[in-house]
């Protein structure tokens, strides 16, 4: 049975899932890349650029599972790009170039309609204006029985978790204190939502936590 999963979601020790002031130059916000020091050396990340990376160890294992086995992805609009409001034109097609790393149907939550975009490598971006449940229904229909990944950002993950629509969460707690940014846990009662800790692995760059219902 397919699951709805949050996977490879990095947060700081003080609970921020992105830095402040996201922009074209800082897509993860100020200091946001520090949250992903565990992810960058892995083969999962380096392979996106045709390079060799780490394949052994917990970081590599969790990186691989965070991007494999999914039949569809759901992203908030901030994860797709820095543009706000109405789409000024059709030029912006995401942060990732012509061949995004998803390789499956990817549903973008937005308040502003836009035609779907077919990219290289099997990724098609679909823009959903009907909210999180419509996006999930469409993702499930497209996933072919595989899992669906809620890819972020923070607001999108929080909405799906609070609505009781997520089955499993993998947080990578990075040894970084940001002080400011997008707070992941404020007002989020994970035990009350039915989550329990099922796995924990610590490396020099992250503590990996898996929570399941």
Short mmCIF file of C-alpha atoms in Angstrom, two decimals:
data_model
loop_
_atom_site.label_atom_id
_atom_site.label_comp_id
_atom_site.label_asym_id
_atom_site.label_seq_id
_atom_site.Cartn_x
_atom_site.Cartn_y
_atom_site.Cartn_z
CA UNK A 1 0.00 0.00 0.00
CA UNK A 2 1.38 3.39 -0.92
CA UNK A 3 2.35 5.85 1.79
CA UNK A 4 2.47 9.62 1.98
CA UNK A 5 5.96 10.46 3.21
CA UNK A 6 8.10 13.40 4.20
CA UNK A 7 11.69 12.30 3.58
CA UNK A 8 15.10 13.92 3.77
CA UNK A 9 13.66 17.04 5.38
CA UNK A 10 16.47 18.93 7.09
CA UNK A 11 15.92 21.07 10.17
CA UNK A 12 18.26 22.95 12.46
CA UNK A 13 18.69 22.19 16.16
CA UNK A 14 16.42 25.14 16.93
CA UNK A 15 13.74 23.80 14.60
CA UNK A 16 14.04 25.82 11.40
CA UNK A 17 13.52 24.07 8.07
CA UNK A 18 14.82 26.97 5.97
CA UNK A 19 16.73 30.15 6.53
CA UNK A 20 15.18 33.63 6.31
CA UNK A 21 14.99 35.82 3.21
CA UNK A 22 14.59 33.24 0.48
CA UNK A 23 15.47 34.73 -2.90
CA UNK A 24 16.82 33.86 -6.34
CA UNK A 25 20.34 34.02 -4.90
CA UNK A 26 19.39 32.20 -1.67
CA UNK A 27 16.76 29.58 -2.60
CA UNK A 28 17.10 27.92 0.82
CA UNK A 29 17.19 31.25 2.65
CA UNK A 30 20.18 32.82 4.36
CA UNK A 31 22.41 30.02 5.74
CA UNK A 32 19.88 27.46 4.53
CA UNK A 33 22.51 25.31 2.75
CA UNK A 34 24.08 24.59 6.15
CA UNK A 35 21.11 22.33 6.87
CA UNK A 36 22.08 20.03 4.01
CA UNK A 37 25.76 19.36 4.72
CA UNK A 38 24.79 15.71 5.33
CA UNK A 39 23.15 15.49 1.89
CA UNK A 40 25.56 17.29 -0.44
CA UNK A 41 28.39 14.68 -0.39
CA UNK A 42 26.10 11.72 -1.13
CA UNK A 43 25.77 9.93 -4.42
CA UNK A 44 22.08 10.88 -4.50
CA UNK A 45 23.00 14.56 -4.68
CA UNK A 46 26.26 14.35 -6.62
CA UNK A 47 24.68 12.04 -9.18
CA UNK A 48 22.34 14.86 -10.19
CA UNK A 49 25.42 16.54 -11.67
CA UNK A 50 27.00 13.42 -13.16
CA UNK A 51 29.53 13.12 -10.34
CA UNK A 52 30.47 10.39 -7.89
CA UNK A 53 29.50 10.74 -4.25
CA UNK A 54 29.34 8.78 -1.02
CA UNK A 55 27.38 5.52 -1.13
CA UNK A 56 28.12 4.12 2.33
CA UNK A 57 26.85 5.17 5.75
CA UNK A 58 23.60 6.45 7.20
CA UNK A 59 23.68 9.80 5.39
CA UNK A 60 23.92 8.07 2.02
CA UNK A 61 21.21 5.56 2.97
CA UNK A 62 18.75 8.23 4.03
CA UNK A 63 19.58 10.42 1.04
CA UNK A 64 18.82 7.56 -1.33
CA UNK A 65 15.53 6.69 0.37
CA UNK A 66 14.54 10.37 0.31
CA UNK A 67 14.53 10.43 -3.49
CA UNK A 68 13.69 6.85 -4.56
CA UNK A 69 10.54 4.75 -4.63
CA UNK A 70 8.16 7.65 -5.22
CA UNK A 71 5.53 7.78 -7.93
CA UNK A 72 4.66 11.45 -7.43
CA UNK A 73 5.85 14.54 -5.56
CA UNK A 74 4.03 17.51 -4.02
CA UNK A 75 5.81 20.84 -3.56
CA UNK A 76 4.80 24.24 -2.27
CA UNK A 77 5.21 27.14 -4.64
CA UNK A 78 8.24 28.43 -2.73
CA UNK A 79 9.99 25.15 -3.51
CA UNK A 80 9.34 25.73 -7.20
CA UNK A 81 10.71 29.25 -7.33
CA UNK A 82 10.94 32.77 -5.85
CA UNK A 83 8.13 34.31 -7.93
CA UNK A 84 5.10 35.51 -5.96
CA UNK A 85 1.59 36.39 -7.10
CA UNK A 86 0.45 36.03 -10.69
CA UNK A 87 2.86 34.31 -13.07
CA UNK A 88 4.34 37.15 -15.15
CA UNK A 89 5.15 34.76 -18.01
CA UNK A 90 5.96 31.09 -18.69
CA UNK A 91 9.74 31.48 -18.48
CA UNK A 92 10.37 30.23 -14.93
CA UNK A 93 10.47 26.42 -14.90
CA UNK A 94 11.99 25.74 -11.48
CA UNK A 95 15.38 25.90 -9.81
CA UNK A 96 16.76 22.74 -11.43
CA UNK A 97 17.29 23.41 -15.12
CA UNK A 98 15.89 21.29 -17.95
CA UNK A 99 16.16 17.96 -16.10
CA UNK A 100 14.79 18.28 -12.54
CA UNK A 101 15.62 15.52 -10.03
CA UNK A 102 12.05 14.22 -9.61
CA UNK A 103 11.51 12.13 -12.78
CA UNK A 104 7.84 11.65 -11.88
CA UNK A 105 4.68 13.79 -11.91
CA UNK A 106 5.22 16.72 -9.53
CA UNK A 107 2.34 18.78 -8.22
CA UNK A 108 2.92 22.43 -7.26
CA UNK A 109 0.56 24.10 -4.79
CA UNK A 110 -0.33 27.59 -5.95
CA UNK A 111 -3.16 30.14 -5.94
CA UNK A 112 -2.49 31.04 -9.57
CA UNK A 113 -3.28 28.66 -12.43
CA UNK A 114 -0.68 27.72 -15.00
CA UNK A 115 -0.39 25.10 -17.73
CA UNK A 116 1.58 21.95 -16.93
CA UNK A 117 5.25 21.87 -17.95
CA UNK A 118 6.85 18.74 -19.40
CA UNK A 119 10.54 18.61 -18.53
CA UNK A 120 13.36 16.24 -19.44
CA UNK A 121 13.84 12.99 -17.55
CA UNK A 122 10.18 12.24 -16.85
CA UNK A 123 9.29 15.20 -14.64
CA UNK A 124 6.05 17.01 -15.42
CA UNK A 125 5.08 19.97 -13.25
CA UNK A 126 1.34 20.29 -12.63
CA UNK A 127 -0.01 23.42 -10.92
CA UNK A 128 -2.82 22.82 -8.42
CA UNK A 129 -5.05 25.65 -7.22
CA UNK A 130 -7.55 23.54 -5.25
CA UNK A 131 -5.49 23.03 -2.09
CA UNK A 132 -3.61 20.21 -0.41
CA UNK A 133 -6.29 17.52 -0.65
CA UNK A 134 -6.80 18.04 -4.38
CA UNK A 135 -3.04 17.87 -4.92
CA UNK A 136 -2.84 14.64 -2.90
CA UNK A 137 -5.74 13.04 -4.78
CA UNK A 138 -4.10 13.86 -8.10
CA UNK A 139 -0.71 12.64 -6.87
CA UNK A 140 -2.19 9.33 -5.71
CA UNK A 141 -3.88 8.85 -9.07
CA UNK A 142 -0.58 9.52 -10.85
CA UNK A 143 1.69 7.51 -8.54
CA UNK A 144 0.73 4.06 -9.79
CA UNK A 145 0.70 2.55 -6.31
CA UNK A 146 4.08 3.99 -5.33
CA UNK A 147 4.62 6.34 -2.39
CA UNK A 148 3.96 10.08 -2.59
CA UNK A 149 6.53 12.50 -1.24
CA UNK A 150 5.59 15.80 0.37
CA UNK A 151 8.75 17.62 -0.63
CA UNK A 152 8.36 20.92 1.19
CA UNK A 153 8.82 23.64 2.03
CA UNK A 154 8.04 24.05 5.70
CA UNK A 155 4.53 25.46 5.25
CA UNK A 156 3.52 22.65 2.90
CA UNK A 157 4.85 19.92 5.20
CA UNK A 158 3.12 21.49 8.20
CA UNK A 159 -0.22 21.67 6.37
CA UNK A 160 -0.13 18.02 5.37
CA UNK A 161 1.02 16.83 8.80
CA UNK A 162 -1.59 18.91 10.65
CA UNK A 163 -4.31 17.60 8.33
CA UNK A 164 -3.40 14.02 9.26
CA UNK A 165 -2.42 13.16 5.68
CA UNK A 166 1.19 12.03 6.29
CA UNK A 167 2.10 8.44 7.20
CA UNK A 168 5.86 8.76 7.77
CA UNK A 169 8.34 11.58 8.41
CA UNK A 170 12.13 11.50 8.16
CA UNK A 171 13.79 14.55 9.68
CA UNK A 172 17.54 15.10 9.35
CA UNK A 173 18.45 17.21 12.38
CA UNK A 174 21.55 19.16 11.37
CA UNK A 175 24.00 20.43 14.03
CA UNK A 176 23.29 24.05 13.10
CA UNK A 177 21.61 26.87 15.03
CA UNK A 178 19.98 29.34 12.63
CA UNK A 179 18.16 31.62 15.07
CA UNK A 180 15.72 32.73 12.36
CA UNK A 181 13.88 31.19 9.46
CA UNK A 182 10.82 29.01 8.86
CA UNK A 183 9.88 27.19 12.08
CA UNK A 184 8.99 23.54 11.60
CA UNK A 185 7.65 22.47 14.98
CA UNK A 186 5.93 25.52 16.50
CA UNK A 187 2.44 24.45 17.54
CA UNK A 188 2.85 21.01 15.95
CA UNK A 189 1.96 18.21 18.40
CA UNK A 190 3.36 15.13 16.66
CA UNK A 191 2.42 12.58 19.40
CA UNK A 192 -1.15 13.87 19.41
CA UNK A 193 -1.22 13.37 15.65
CA UNK A 194 -0.30 9.71 16.19
CA UNK A 195 3.41 9.74 15.37
CA UNK A 196 5.95 7.63 17.23
CA UNK A 197 9.71 7.34 16.86
CA UNK A 198 10.64 4.22 14.88
CA UNK A 199 14.29 4.81 13.89
CA UNK A 200 17.25 6.99 14.82
CA UNK A 201 20.74 7.17 13.30
CA UNK A 202 23.38 9.74 14.19
CA UNK A 203 26.32 10.75 12.00
CA UNK A 204 28.79 13.60 12.22
CA UNK A 205 26.53 15.75 10.03
CA UNK A 206 22.98 14.89 11.10
CA UNK A 207 20.77 12.89 13.40
CA UNK A 208 18.22 11.06 11.30
CA UNK A 209 14.81 10.63 12.93
CA UNK A 210 11.98 8.55 11.48
CA UNK A 211 8.45 8.99 12.81
CA UNK A 212 5.54 6.78 11.77
CA UNK A 213 1.88 6.36 12.62
#
